[in-house]
Coordinates of C-alpha atoms and ligand atoms in Angstrom, one line a residue:
X1 CA -9.1 49.0 16.8
X2 CA -12.2 48.1 14.8
X3 CA -13.4 44.7 14.6
X4 CA -13.2 42.8 11.2
X5 CA -16.3 42.4 9.5
X6 CA -17.3 38.7 9.1
X7 CA -16.5 36.9 5.8
X8 CA -19.1 35.7 3.8
X9 CA -18.3 32.2 4.9
X10 CA -18.8 33.2 8.4
X11 CA -22.0 34.9 7.5
X12 CA -23.2 32.1 5.7
X13 CA -22.3 29.7 8.5
X14 CA -24.2 31.7 11.2
X15 CA -27.1 31.8 8.7
X16 CA -26.9 28.0 8.1
X17 CA -27.1 27.2 11.7
X18 CA -30.5 28.7 12.2
X19 CA -32.5 26.0 10.3
X20 CA -29.8 23.3 9.4
X21 CA -28.5 21.1 12.7
X22 CA -24.8 22.2 13.3
X23 CA -25.1 24.5 9.8
X24 CA -24.2 21.6 7.6
X25 CA -26.0 18.6 5.9
X26 CA -23.1 16.0 6.7
X27 CA -21.2 16.2 10.0
X28 CA -17.4 16.3 8.9
X29 CA -18.2 19.5 6.9
X30 CA -18.5 21.5 9.9
X31 CA -15.0 21.8 10.6
X32 CA -15.5 20.8 14.5
X33 CA -12.4 18.8 14.7
X34 CA -10.1 21.2 12.9
X35 CA -11.9 24.0 14.2
X36 CA -12.7 27.4 12.5
X37 CA -15.5 28.2 10.2
X38 CA -16.3 25.6 7.4
X39 CA -15.9 27.0 3.7
X40 CA -19.3 27.4 1.6
X41 CA -18.2 26.5 -2.0
X42 CA -19.8 28.2 -4.7
X43 CA -17.9 27.0 -7.9
X44 CA -15.5 24.5 -9.0
X45 CA -13.3 23.9 -12.2
X46 CA -10.9 21.2 -12.7
X47 CA -8.8 20.9 -9.7
X48 CA -9.8 24.2 -8.2
X49 CA -12.8 25.1 -5.8
X50 CA -13.9 28.8 -4.9
X51 CA -15.2 29.7 -1.8
X52 CA -18.0 32.1 -0.9
X53 CA -15.4 34.8 -0.5
X54 CA -14.1 34.3 -4.0
X55 CA -10.8 32.6 -2.9
X56 CA -9.7 29.5 -5.1
X57 CA -8.2 26.3 -3.4
X58 CA -6.3 23.4 -4.9
X59 CA -8.9 20.8 -4.0
X60 CA -7.8 17.5 -2.6
X61 CA -11.4 16.4 -1.1
X62 CA -13.1 16.2 -4.5
X63 CA -16.4 15.9 -2.8
X64 CA -14.8 13.1 -1.0
X65 CA -14.0 11.0 -3.9
X66 CA -16.5 11.3 -6.8
X67 CA -14.8 14.3 -9.0
X68 CA -12.2 12.1 -10.3
X69 CA -12.1 14.0 -13.4
X70 CA -12.1 17.2 -11.6
X71 CA -15.1 19.6 -11.2
X72 CA -17.2 20.7 -13.9
X73 CA -15.5 18.4 -16.6
X74 CA -16.9 19.6 -19.7
X75 CA -18.0 16.1 -21.0
X76 CA -19.8 15.3 -17.8
X77 CA -21.4 18.5 -17.9
X78 CA -22.5 18.3 -21.5
X79 CA -23.9 14.8 -20.6
X80 CA -25.9 16.0 -17.9
X81 CA -27.1 19.1 -19.8
X82 CA -28.3 16.9 -22.8
X83 CA -30.3 14.5 -20.3
X84 CA -32.1 17.1 -18.1
X85 CA -34.0 18.6 -21.1
X86 CA -35.7 15.1 -21.6
X87 CA -37.1 15.2 -18.0
X88 CA -35.5 14.6 -14.4
X89 CA -37.2 11.4 -13.2
X90 CA -39.7 8.9 -14.3
X91 CA -39.8 6.2 -11.5
X92 CA -39.7 3.8 -14.5
X93 CA -36.9 2.2 -16.3
X94 CA -34.9 3.9 -18.9
X95 CA -32.4 2.5 -21.5
X96 CA -29.4 4.4 -20.1
X97 CA -29.8 2.3 -16.7
X98 CA -29.1 -0.8 -19.0
X99 CA -26.1 0.8 -20.7
X100 CA -24.6 1.5 -17.3
X101 CA -25.5 -1.9 -15.5
X102 CA -23.7 -3.7 -18.7
X103 CA -21.0 -1.4 -18.3
X104 CA -20.4 -2.0 -14.7
X105 CA -20.7 -5.7 -15.0
X106 CA -18.1 -5.7 -17.8
X107 CA -15.8 -3.6 -15.6
X108 CA -16.0 -5.6 -12.5
X109 CA -16.0 -9.4 -13.4
X110 CA -17.3 -10.4 -10.1
X111 CA -20.7 -8.6 -10.8
X112 CA -23.1 -10.7 -12.8
X113 CA -25.8 -8.4 -11.9
X114 CA -26.1 -5.0 -10.4
X115 CA -28.8 -2.9 -9.0
X116 CA -28.7 1.1 -8.9
X117 CA -29.3 3.0 -5.9
X118 CA -28.8 6.7 -4.8
X119 CA -26.1 6.5 -2.3
X120 CA -23.3 4.4 -0.7
X121 CA -25.3 4.1 2.5
X122 CA -28.0 2.6 0.7
X123 CA -25.9 0.3 -1.4
X124 CA -24.3 -1.2 1.8
X125 CA -27.5 -1.2 3.6
X126 CA -29.3 -3.2 0.8
X127 CA -26.0 -5.6 0.2
X128 CA -26.3 -6.5 3.9
X129 CA -30.0 -7.3 3.9
X130 CA -29.4 -9.2 0.6
X131 CA -26.5 -11.3 2.5
X132 CA -28.8 -12.0 5.2
X133 CA -31.9 -13.2 3.2
X134 CA -29.5 -15.4 1.0
X135 CA -27.8 -17.0 4.2
X136 CA -30.7 -17.0 6.2
X137 CA -28.2 -15.8 9.2
X138 CA -28.0 -12.6 11.2
X139 CA -24.6 -11.8 12.2
X140 CA -22.7 -9.2 10.3
X141 CA -18.8 -8.8 10.6
X142 CA -17.4 -5.2 10.1
X143 CA -14.1 -3.8 11.2
X144 CA -13.1 -1.1 13.6
X145 CA -12.6 2.1 11.8
X146 CA -14.4 1.0 8.7
X147 CA -17.4 3.3 7.8
X148 CA -20.1 1.8 5.3
X149 CA -22.5 4.7 5.5
X150 CA -25.1 5.5 8.1
X151 CA -27.4 2.6 8.4
X152 CA -28.1 1.3 11.9
X153 CA -26.1 -2.2 11.8
X154 CA -23.1 -0.1 10.4
X155 CA -22.7 2.4 13.0
X156 CA -20.8 0.5 15.6
X157 CA -16.8 1.4 16.0
X158 CA -17.2 3.3 12.5
X159 CA -14.9 5.6 11.0
X160 CA -15.4 8.9 9.1
X161 CA -17.7 11.5 11.1
X162 CA -18.0 9.3 14.3
X163 CA -14.4 8.9 14.4
X164 CA -13.6 12.7 13.9
X165 CA -16.0 13.4 16.8
X166 CA -14.5 10.5 18.9
X167 CA -17.8 8.8 19.4
X168 CA -17.5 5.8 17.0
X169 CA -20.9 4.3 17.9
X170 CA -24.0 6.1 17.3
X171 CA -26.8 7.2 19.4
X172 CA -30.3 6.0 18.3
X173 CA -29.2 2.4 17.2
X174 CA -31.3 -0.3 19.2
X175 CA -29.1 -2.5 21.2
X176 CA -31.1 -5.4 19.5
X177 CA -29.7 -4.3 16.0
X178 CA -26.0 -3.6 17.2
X179 CA -25.8 -6.9 18.9
X180 CA -26.0 -8.6 15.4
X181 CA -22.8 -6.7 14.3
X182 CA -19.6 -8.0 15.4
X183 CA -16.6 -5.7 15.3
X184 CA -13.4 -7.0 14.9
X185 CA -9.7 -5.3 14.4
X186 CA -8.8 -4.4 10.7
X187 CA -5.8 -6.3 9.3
X188 CA -6.0 -8.9 11.9
X189 CA -6.7 -12.4 10.3
X190 CA -6.2 -14.5 13.5
X191 CA -9.1 -12.5 15.1
X192 CA -11.2 -13.1 12.0
X193 CA -10.3 -17.0 12.1
X194 CA -11.5 -16.9 15.8
X195 CA -14.6 -15.4 15.0
X196 CA -15.6 -17.9 12.4
X197 CA -14.3 -20.6 14.7
X198 CA -16.6 -19.8 17.4
X199 CA -19.6 -18.9 15.3
X200 CA -19.0 -19.2 11.8
X201 CA -22.3 -20.9 11.1
X202 CA -24.1 -17.7 12.2
X203 CA -22.3 -15.4 10.0
X204 CA -24.2 -13.8 7.2
X205 CA -21.6 -11.6 5.6
X206 CA -18.4 -9.8 6.5
X207 CA -18.2 -6.4 5.2
X208 CA -15.1 -4.4 4.6
X209 CA -13.5 -1.4 2.9
X210 CA -11.0 -3.0 0.9
X211 CA -8.5 0.0 1.5
X212 CA -10.0 2.0 4.3
X213 CA -10.7 5.5 3.4
X214 CA -12.8 6.5 6.5
X215 CA -10.0 6.3 9.2
X216 CA -7.6 8.2 7.2
X217 CA -6.1 5.7 4.8
X218 CA -5.3 2.0 5.9
X219 CA -4.0 -0.3 3.3
X220 CA -5.0 -4.1 3.5
X221 CA -2.4 -6.6 4.1
X222 CA -2.6 -9.4 1.7
X223 CA -2.8 -12.0 4.6
X224 CA -6.0 -10.2 5.8
X225 CA -7.7 -10.1 2.3
X226 CA -6.6 -13.8 1.8
X227 CA -8.1 -14.7 5.2
X228 CA -11.3 -12.9 4.4
X229 CA -11.9 -14.8 1.2
X230 CA -11.1 -17.9 2.6
X231 CA -12.8 -18.0 5.7
X232 CA -16.1 -16.6 4.4
X233 CA -16.1 -19.0 1.5
X234 CA -15.3 -22.0 3.7
X235 CA -18.2 -21.0 6.2
X236 CA -20.9 -20.0 3.5
X237 CA -20.7 -16.4 4.6
X238 CA -21.1 -13.5 2.0
X239 CA -17.9 -11.4 1.4
X240 CA -19.0 -7.8 0.6
X241 CA -16.3 -5.2 -0.5
X242 CA -17.5 -1.9 0.1
X243 CA -16.0 0.0 -2.9
X244 CA -17.9 3.2 -2.4
X245 CA -14.4 4.9 -2.1
X246 CA -12.2 2.5 -3.7
X247 CA -14.3 1.8 -6.9
X248 CA -12.7 3.2 -10.1
X249 CA -10.6 5.3 -7.7
X250 CA -7.8 3.2 -7.0
X251 CA -7.9 1.4 -10.6
X252 CA -10.2 0.6 -13.2
X253 CA -10.5 -2.7 -11.7
X254 CA -11.2 -1.2 -8.4
X255 CA -9.8 -2.7 -5.2
X256 CA -10.8 -6.2 -6.1
X257 CA -8.8 -6.0 -9.5
X258 CA -5.9 -4.1 -7.8
X259 CA -5.4 -7.0 -4.9
X260 CA -6.9 -9.9 -7.1
X261 CA -9.6 -10.9 -4.7
X262 CA -13.1 -11.8 -5.9
X263 CA -15.8 -10.8 -3.6
X264 CA -19.4 -12.1 -3.6
X265 CA -21.1 -8.7 -3.3
X266 CA -19.6 -5.4 -4.1
X267 CA -21.0 -1.8 -3.4
X268 CA -20.0 1.2 -5.4
X269 CA -21.0 5.1 -5.2
X270 CA -19.0 8.2 -5.6
X271 CA -17.1 7.8 -8.8
X272 CA -19.7 5.8 -10.4
X273 CA -21.9 8.9 -10.1
X274 CA -19.3 11.4 -11.4
X275 CA -20.6 13.9 -8.8
X276 CA -24.3 12.8 -8.9
X277 CA -26.4 10.7 -6.5
X278 CA -25.8 7.4 -7.9
X279 CA -24.4 4.1 -6.4
X280 CA -24.8 0.3 -7.1
X281 CA -24.6 -2.9 -5.5
X282 CA -23.8 -6.1 -7.2
X283 CA -22.3 -9.6 -7.5
X284 CA -23.1 -13.1 -8.0
X285 CA -26.2 -14.1 -10.0
X286 CA -27.3 -16.5 -7.4
X287 CA -27.3 -13.9 -4.6
X288 CA -28.6 -10.9 -6.8
X289 CA -31.5 -13.1 -7.7
X290 CA -32.8 -13.2 -4.4
X291 CA -33.7 -9.5 -4.8
X292 CA -37.4 -8.3 -5.4
X293 CA -39.1 -8.7 -8.1
X294 CA -37.3 -12.1 -8.7
X295 CA -36.7 -13.0 -5.1
X296 CA -38.0 -12.4 -1.3
X297 CA -35.4 -9.7 -0.3
X298 CA -37.3 -6.3 -0.8
X299 CA -35.4 -3.2 -2.0
X300 CA -36.8 -0.1 -3.9
X301 CA -36.3 3.5 -4.9
X302 CA -38.3 6.3 -6.6
X303 CA -34.9 7.9 -7.7
X304 CA -33.0 4.6 -8.0
X305 CA -31.2 4.7 -11.6
X306 CA -32.2 8.4 -12.2
X307 CA -31.5 9.4 -15.7
X308 CA -29.4 12.4 -14.9
X309 CA -27.3 10.7 -12.4
X310 CA -26.7 7.8 -14.8
X311 CA -25.8 10.2 -17.6
X312 CA -23.1 11.8 -15.3
X313 CA -22.0 8.3 -14.5
X314 CA -21.7 7.0 -17.8
X315 CA -19.8 10.0 -19.0
X316 CA -17.5 9.6 -16.2
X317 CA -16.9 6.0 -16.6
X318 CA -16.2 6.5 -20.4
X319 CA -13.4 8.8 -19.5
X320 CA -11.8 6.9 -16.8
X321 CA -11.2 4.0 -19.5
X322 CA -9.0 6.1 -21.4
X323 CA -5.7 4.4 -22.0
X324 CA -3.3 5.5 -18.9
X325 CA -5.8 7.2 -17.0
X326 CA -5.0 5.6 -13.7
X327 CA -1.3 5.2 -14.3
X328 CA -1.0 9.0 -14.7
X329 CA -3.7 9.4 -11.6
X330 CA -1.2 7.2 -9.5
X331 CA 1.9 9.0 -10.4
X332 CA 0.4 12.2 -9.6
X333 CA -0.9 11.0 -6.1
X334 CA 2.3 9.4 -5.3
X335 CA 4.2 12.5 -6.4
X336 CA 2.1 14.6 -3.8
X337 CA 2.8 12.0 -1.2
X338 CA 6.6 11.5 -1.8
X339 CA 6.8 15.4 -2.0
X340 CA 5.2 16.0 1.5
X341 CA 7.2 13.4 3.0
X342 CA 10.5 14.7 1.6
X343 CA 9.5 18.3 2.9
X344 CA 8.7 16.9 6.2
X345 CA 11.7 15.1 6.8
X346 CA 13.9 18.0 5.4
X347 CA 12.5 19.8 8.6
X348 CA 12.8 16.9 11.1
X349 CA 8.7 16.5 11.3
X350 CA 7.4 13.0 12.0
X351 CA 5.2 12.6 9.0
X352 CA 4.2 9.9 6.7
X353 CA 2.0 9.5 3.6
X354 CA 0.8 6.9 1.1
X355 CA -1.6 6.3 -1.8
X356 CA -3.3 3.6 -3.3
X357 CA -4.1 4.9 -7.0
X358 CA -5.9 8.2 -6.7
X359 CA -6.7 8.1 -2.8
X360 CA -3.9 9.0 -0.2
X361 CA -3.6 9.2 3.6
X362 CA -1.4 11.7 5.6
X363 CA -0.2 10.9 9.0
X364 CA 1.7 13.0 11.5
X365 CA 3.5 9.9 12.8
X366 CA 6.8 8.3 11.9
X367 CA 5.0 5.7 9.6
X368 CA 2.0 4.8 7.7
X369 CA -0.5 3.0 10.2
X370 CA -1.7 -0.4 9.4
X371 CA -4.2 -0.7 12.3
X372 CA -7.0 1.4 14.0
X373 CA -5.3 1.8 17.1
X374 CA -2.1 3.3 15.2
X375 CA -4.2 5.7 13.4
X376 CA -5.6 6.9 16.8
X377 CA -2.1 7.5 17.9
X378 CA -1.1 9.7 15.0
X379 CA -0.8 13.5 16.4
X380 CA -4.1 14.8 15.5
X381 CA -3.3 18.2 16.9
X382 CA -0.5 18.7 14.3
X383 CA -2.6 17.5 11.6
X384 CA -5.2 20.1 12.6
X385 CA -2.3 23.1 12.4
X386 CA -1.4 21.7 9.1
X387 CA -4.7 21.7 7.7
X388 CA -5.1 25.3 8.6
X389 CA -1.7 26.4 7.5
X390 CA -2.4 24.6 4.2
X391 CA -6.1 26.2 4.0
X392 CA -4.5 29.8 4.5
X393 CA -2.0 29.1 1.6
X394 CA -4.8 27.9 -0.7
X395 CA -4.7 24.0 -0.6
X396 CA -8.1 22.3 0.7
X397 CA -7.5 19.0 2.6
X398 CA -10.3 17.0 4.2
X399 CA -11.1 18.8 7.4
X400 CA -10.4 15.9 9.5
X401 CA -7.3 13.6 10.5
X402 CA -9.6 10.5 9.8
X403 CA -10.5 11.0 6.2
X404 CA -8.6 9.9 3.0
X405 CA -7.7 12.3 0.3
X406 CA -8.1 12.6 -3.4
X407 CA -6.4 13.8 -6.4
X408 CA -7.9 14.2 -9.7
X409 CA -6.9 14.0 -13.5
X410 CA -7.4 17.7 -13.6
X411 CA -4.6 18.3 -10.9
X412 CA -1.4 19.4 -12.8
X413 CA 2.2 18.7 -12.0
X414 CA 2.7 22.5 -11.3
X415 CA -0.4 22.5 -8.9
X416 CA 0.9 19.6 -6.9
X417 CA 4.4 21.1 -6.8
X418 CA 2.9 24.3 -5.5
X419 CA 1.2 22.2 -2.6
X420 CA 4.4 20.5 -1.7
X421 CA 6.1 23.9 -1.5
X422 CA 3.5 25.4 0.7
X423 CA 4.0 22.4 3.1
X424 CA 7.7 22.7 2.9
X425 CA 7.2 26.6 4.0
X426 CA 4.9 25.7 6.7
X427 CA 7.2 22.7 8.0
X428 CA 10.2 25.2 7.9
X429 CA 8.2 27.7 10.1
X430 CA 7.7 25.1 12.9
X431 CA 11.5 25.3 13.6
Ligands
HOZ501 N1 -18.8 10.3 4.9 C1 -18.1 11.4 3.9 C2 -16.7 11.1 4.2 N2 -16.1 10.1 4.4 C3 -18.4 12.7 4.2 C4 -19.4 13.2 3.4 C5 -19.8 14.3 3.4 O1 -19.5 15.4 4.2 O2 -20.2 15.2 2.1

């Protein structure tokens, strides 16, 4: 028997590992938790992505959230093409930045002012510095399994790649920094109340993913959101909604509009840049005026508000404002979840799924988890087998049991039905 020639994906992965640690520029992409060779993508069109071997997949990752319109949307591409010919970066203000700042503050009523940055990590890191500068306090409260990017104070019991690889707190974070981060259980208002009772006058900020998308998807309880808002207000702490994932994804009003809670600061990324490196943080004027050059809290970036990224963001934000956009996206995402659950039930598989707007969670468990511990108790091996079966059938889900999934406006009913049919066939094969 002759050995099979390595696929182009395999060849590229071999080559990538020579000069790129682990062959990837962001850990979850390496497929380490699901096993196998990561796909190298070369093209995207609407709901579909094509790998280096020329195979097309229906994409439920959407670049981890930004591609809400699908890949290579003609209006976004046209906006980028029109912008690039005028120059790629100036490191100076441009009119387009005012346009997107005005739009963001219109769409997100809790934001009086906004600052543009280049990544979600930068947005959350800067929002925390600002909250500390504003309150003159050091302590930061975050929740188990929430991931807010990879700055030092946030890599404590974090989700996403850290949870995927079973090491929720990163190496290289000085103890002196980590000790200013208090980690509490998600969806536990009592634990939060006790923390504020114990040392409320030292807490600068509470940062939260209002819907967690980095330990699979966990929806918040109304009591948890209410307690967070009330306790931070009572104790003079800043409530930061990290909407990098949920922003313009769960609805035009983002999670804060969806649940009717007004945070003091918010962070955005992913959809705001339509696939380009653009992110933002913003909130109450009295807090935002503490940022340099108005105030003493320093924050800067050569590529902040990059004109090409802003052009992509503006084109994307224009399209998501179309009437019925989020209603249609939500229905599609729910159809996917309901279809997968029905298929699993038919074959007696313990499986649950849920969505909030255009993001969803899949769980190999009897019901949708509401806590970090319940997520950890889901059957990860069953997910990994499902992931590979679906990939073989041409349906690309996130290569980790601890990441949310995303549907785009470009996904057709027929594509979603085909994904459900593939899952049904896989579940049937398990008997
Ligand atoms: N942190 C992202 C998922 N929550 C993964 C980013 C990437 O690999 O592109």
